[in-house]
Amino acid sequence: MATELEERDASSQDSGQNTDMTKENTKVPTAQKMDTDFLKLCEELELAEDVKKKALVQLKSLITGSSSEEGQSSYFDLFICALYMAMVDTRMPYGPLDPQLQCGYLDGNPSITLTNLLQHTNLNITEFFRRMRVLKERVVVSESVRQHLLCLEKNYCIVSALFHTFEKLCRSVFREDPKSDEDSNEENVYFRENVMPPVPETEGVSFRKKLCWTIFLHTKNHFLVDNQDLNHAVLLLMCCLEFVLRTTPSFLLNPPFDVIRIGCLKTTENRTTNMLLKLAEQVKTSIEEVQVIQQNCTEPFFHELPHIDEDLDLERLIEQYDERHKKEGDINEMLFLRHDSHLIPTDHNKNRTSLEQSCVSGSPQMMTPVRAAMNTVQQLKAILSNASDQASDKLLCYFKNCAIDPTTSIAVRVTELERVFTSNFTSSQMTIAEQRFTMVRRLYYRVMESMLDMEHDRLSTNDFSKLLCSDSFHRSLLAASVEIVLMTYGLSCNPSLGEIGREDSQFSFPWVLNVFNLQAFDFFKVLESYIRAEPKLTREIRKHLQWVETQILESIAWKEGSSLFSAIENSDIMMTQPQSPSTSSPNSQNTNTAADMYLSPMHPRSGVIPPSATNGSLTVNSSPSSRGAGNAGSQDGASAPAPRRSQSLNLFFSKVGRTGFHKLQKLCTMLEVTKDVQQKIWTCFEYCITNKPALMKNRHIDQIMMCSLYGICKVVEKEIKFKTIVHMYRNLANVDQSVYKSAFIHGSEFDSIIGFYNKVFMQNMKTYILQFSVNRPMAPTLSPVPKQMTSPRTASPAFSIQGRKRFYVSPLKESPFKLPPSPSQLTPRSSLLYSFGEGLGSSEKLRNITESLSAYKRQSTPKSLKRLRFDQADDEQYVPETCPKVVKRIPIDVSPHKSQAHTSKEPNKMN
C-alpha cells in the first residue's frame, strides 16, 4: 500500500510540474485556449461526463464573476475551483441536508477526491481555501458547496492543529527512531548499537506513531459529530496515545514514560492512570476529564476495532479509513504523517523552526491553537473552582426568605433543561453532555447568587419572589451559562488561516434558544446583568457575549413571532420621547439589573400621551410641535393616564440605535459621505427603527441602513450607486452576504437589497424621505447621534484621575494566574505598571499618588452625578463637533433611578 501511495504521489508531482508550466506559459489566454486546457485537465483526471459538464458551467460562471486581470493571471486556479464545485454538486444534488446522504453519497463514490485534485494540480490547501473564499463572494454558489467548504475548512484547521500537538507529544514520549538519520551524534550511535536491541519494522517508533494516528482518525470520526470541539479532540488523542503505549517497549520511550511503563509491568493497579496523568501534565489538562472520556468512550470503541492475534490490525484500519475517504472525497488525513506539501501550510517548517529555537533560548513559546483552547477551558475552570453544582446555603437562605419558596421549582426546571440539553447535544456523547452541563449548573448558581447579593445591597430586601418565580429569567440565566460553556469548548482557530467563525458551528448561537424554547428578546435582558454579576469572565467570553448581543439586536429579535413585537404593542412609551439633560448625561449611571429587566419592566412616567398603534407598529409624528400639542392633554380636557415606560424595551432600542449608528458611521466614512448628509441618513434610519418597527420584521438592520443611505443621498442630489454601497459594505467586519443578496419581501419571497428597496422600503418611507429633498423648505428635525454607552462587556474597572494624564487606578482582583517570580521577568507592558511592594517605586511616588487620590475625593461633584469616566475617550470619538443641539429620539440613558423633578419638567422644557 505504501508503494501505491508513493507511485501516486510521484505521478501527481510530475503532473503538478506540467500544470505549473501551463500556468506560467499562458499569461493572457483566449476563450478557446482556456476551453482546450480545461478539457485536457479533465481527461488527465479521468472525470465522469456529468462532473465534466457541471465543471464547465461553473468555470464560465467564475470567469464572468472575476475581474479581467484576475481571469488572465490565474485562470488555471479557476479550473481547480470549478472542478471542486462540480464535484460537490454532483455528490450532493439535493443539498447538504438530504437525508439519503446519511447512508453515503449518491451515485456511488466520487470520481476524484479533493486530495487527488490538489496533488494533481500541485496546489496547497491553504491557498485553495483563500481563493474559494474570494470567489464565493463574487459568484453565486450552491448551498451544498457553501456548507461543504465551511465544514471542510473547519475540519482541516482542527486536524492540522491536532497533528501539531501529536508531533509535539511524540517527541516527548518516544525516542528517536533507530533508523532515523536526523540525530547521528556519538551518544545516539552508541545507544543504538550497544544498548537498544534490534527492533522489527512493525514494532518501531514509526509504526507506533502510525498506529496511534490511525486509531485517532477512526475515533474522531466516530465521536466528534461537530469537529470544532478542539478540546474534546485533544482528550481523544491522549486516550489513543495511552492505548498504544500499553504495548510499547520501555526502551522506545523517553524518561519518565519508560519508568512508568516498567512500573505498569510490575503491578496491575493504576496501569492506565499513571500514564494518563503524565500525558495530562504534558498537555496541561484535567485528568478527570480524560478518564471520563477513556472509560465511557474510547475503551469500548477500541475493542470494536479489527484485531489480529489480540493486537490491532493496522493494515485493515488503513483500508477502512481509505474506503471512508474515497466515499466522502475530502482530505486524506493520513497524509499528515508524511508531511505532504499539499496539506501542510507553506510556513509550517518556518514556524516549527522558530518554535524549537525559542524553546532552546528559553523565550516564551508562541500560542498554538491547542494551547489556546486548553487555556480557555482552564480559565473557566479556575473561575468555577470553588463553585458547587447545587444551590449554596446562602442561596437557599434567599429562597426561604421569599414569600413563595422557589427551591422546588428551580430544581425541577434545572433537571428538565438538563434532560433537554443532553438529548439535543448528541446521542453518542451523552457523557460529554453531562460534563458540560455540570459546569453550566455551577455557573448558573454562582451568577444567580451574585445577582441576588447585588439586588440585596441595592434594594435592602430579602424577598425576591417575583424575580425567582420568573421562568424566562431562569431559562435566560441557564441559556447564558450554556452559551459560555459551549463557547469555551468550541473555539477553533489556526495560525495559517486565522480564526474560523464560531457562529457557523453546529451548536452556535441561537442553538441554545431553540433548544430551551427561549425568546431572543427575553435572553437579551439578562446579558448585561450577567456580566456585572461575574466580573472574572475572560476577555474572550465577554467578546463572545458581545457578538451574541449584536446578533440579537441586528436580526434575531426581529424575527416574526418574537416577543419584541408583543412588548412594543403592550408598551405605551413614545419611542421618540425626548430626554432631559440630566437623564441623558454621560455622568448618569446605568444599572439595568435583572430586577429592572424582569421584575418591573414598566415604570410610570407622567405628562406623555402614548402614540397610536397600527398593526403592531408605533406611528409617531416626528414634528416637535405635534408632540407638544399631544402633551397638552386629550380633547375633552380629561387628564390622560400616566403611560408606562418599558425598561427593557428602552434599553433594547437604545442599543439598536448605537449599533446601527456606529456601523453607518464606518460605511459613510468609506463612501466619503459628508457629516451633514450622514446625520440626515441617521435621522431616516432612526425614524424607521422607532416609528415603523413592522418594517423590521424578518429583516436585518443593515438592510434598513443601506436603504436609508441610498434614499437620502439620492434626494439630496448626491447619489451613490447601490452597487458601490454593497461593495463598501462587504468590507465591514463580520458581515454576511445574505444581508444584501437575500432580503425578505413577503410570504416566502426573497430578493436582493435593491429589490427590497423598490418593493418594500420606498413603499413605506417615500413620503418621509422626500422631506429631505433640497427643494423642500421644511425638513424633519435632525436626530442627534448617540454617544458611546458604557457597557460591562467592554468597560475597564480602571478610572483616570483628573489632572493626571496617563494615570489610572483599578481595584485589585484575585487572579487565577501566578505573578512573575521576579521583576526581571515582567513583560514590556506589565513593566509599566506600578507594583506595590516590589521595590520598583519610591516614597515620593506613593506620596504623589496619595495626594492625587485625596484631591479627587475632595471634588464638589454632587453624589448623584458621580461616575467613573473610563469611557470619556470613546464619547469624544463618536460625537462629531458639527452636530447641532437637537431633540433626542432614541433614549440614551436607560437608568430607572431618575429624579422625579427632572421627569416632571421634561415636557414643559420641550414645549
Tab-separated table of N, CA, C and O in Angstrom, residues 132 230 452 474 743 878:
chain	number	residue	atom	x	y	z
A	132	MET	N	-11.084	30.162	-2.791
A	132	MET	CA	-12.504	29.847	-2.746
A	132	MET	C	-13.278	30.878	-1.930
A	132	MET	O	-14.421	31.212	-2.265
A	230	LEU	N	-12.343	21.317	19.751
A	230	LEU	CA	-10.921	21.017	19.764
A	230	LEU	C	-10.488	20.390	21.082
A	230	LEU	O	-9.656	19.489	21.117
A	452	LEU	N	-28.334	38.164	43.280
A	452	LEU	CA	-29.160	38.422	44.450
A	452	LEU	C	-28.406	39.239	45.495
A	452	LEU	O	-29.003	40.074	46.189
A	474	HIS	N	-34.976	32.442	34.673
A	474	HIS	CA	-34.157	31.264	34.921
A	474	HIS	C	-33.710	30.606	33.619
A	474	HIS	O	-32.562	30.157	33.503
A	743	ALA	N	-32.983	39.496	0.875
A	743	ALA	CA	-33.806	40.302	1.788
A	743	ALA	C	-35.256	39.830	1.706
A	743	ALA	O	-35.777	39.532	0.626
A	878	TYR	N	-16.910	59.463	19.087
A	878	TYR	CA	-18.093	59.180	18.301
A	878	TYR	C	-19.042	60.355	18.182
A	878	TYR	O	-20.106	60.218	17.591
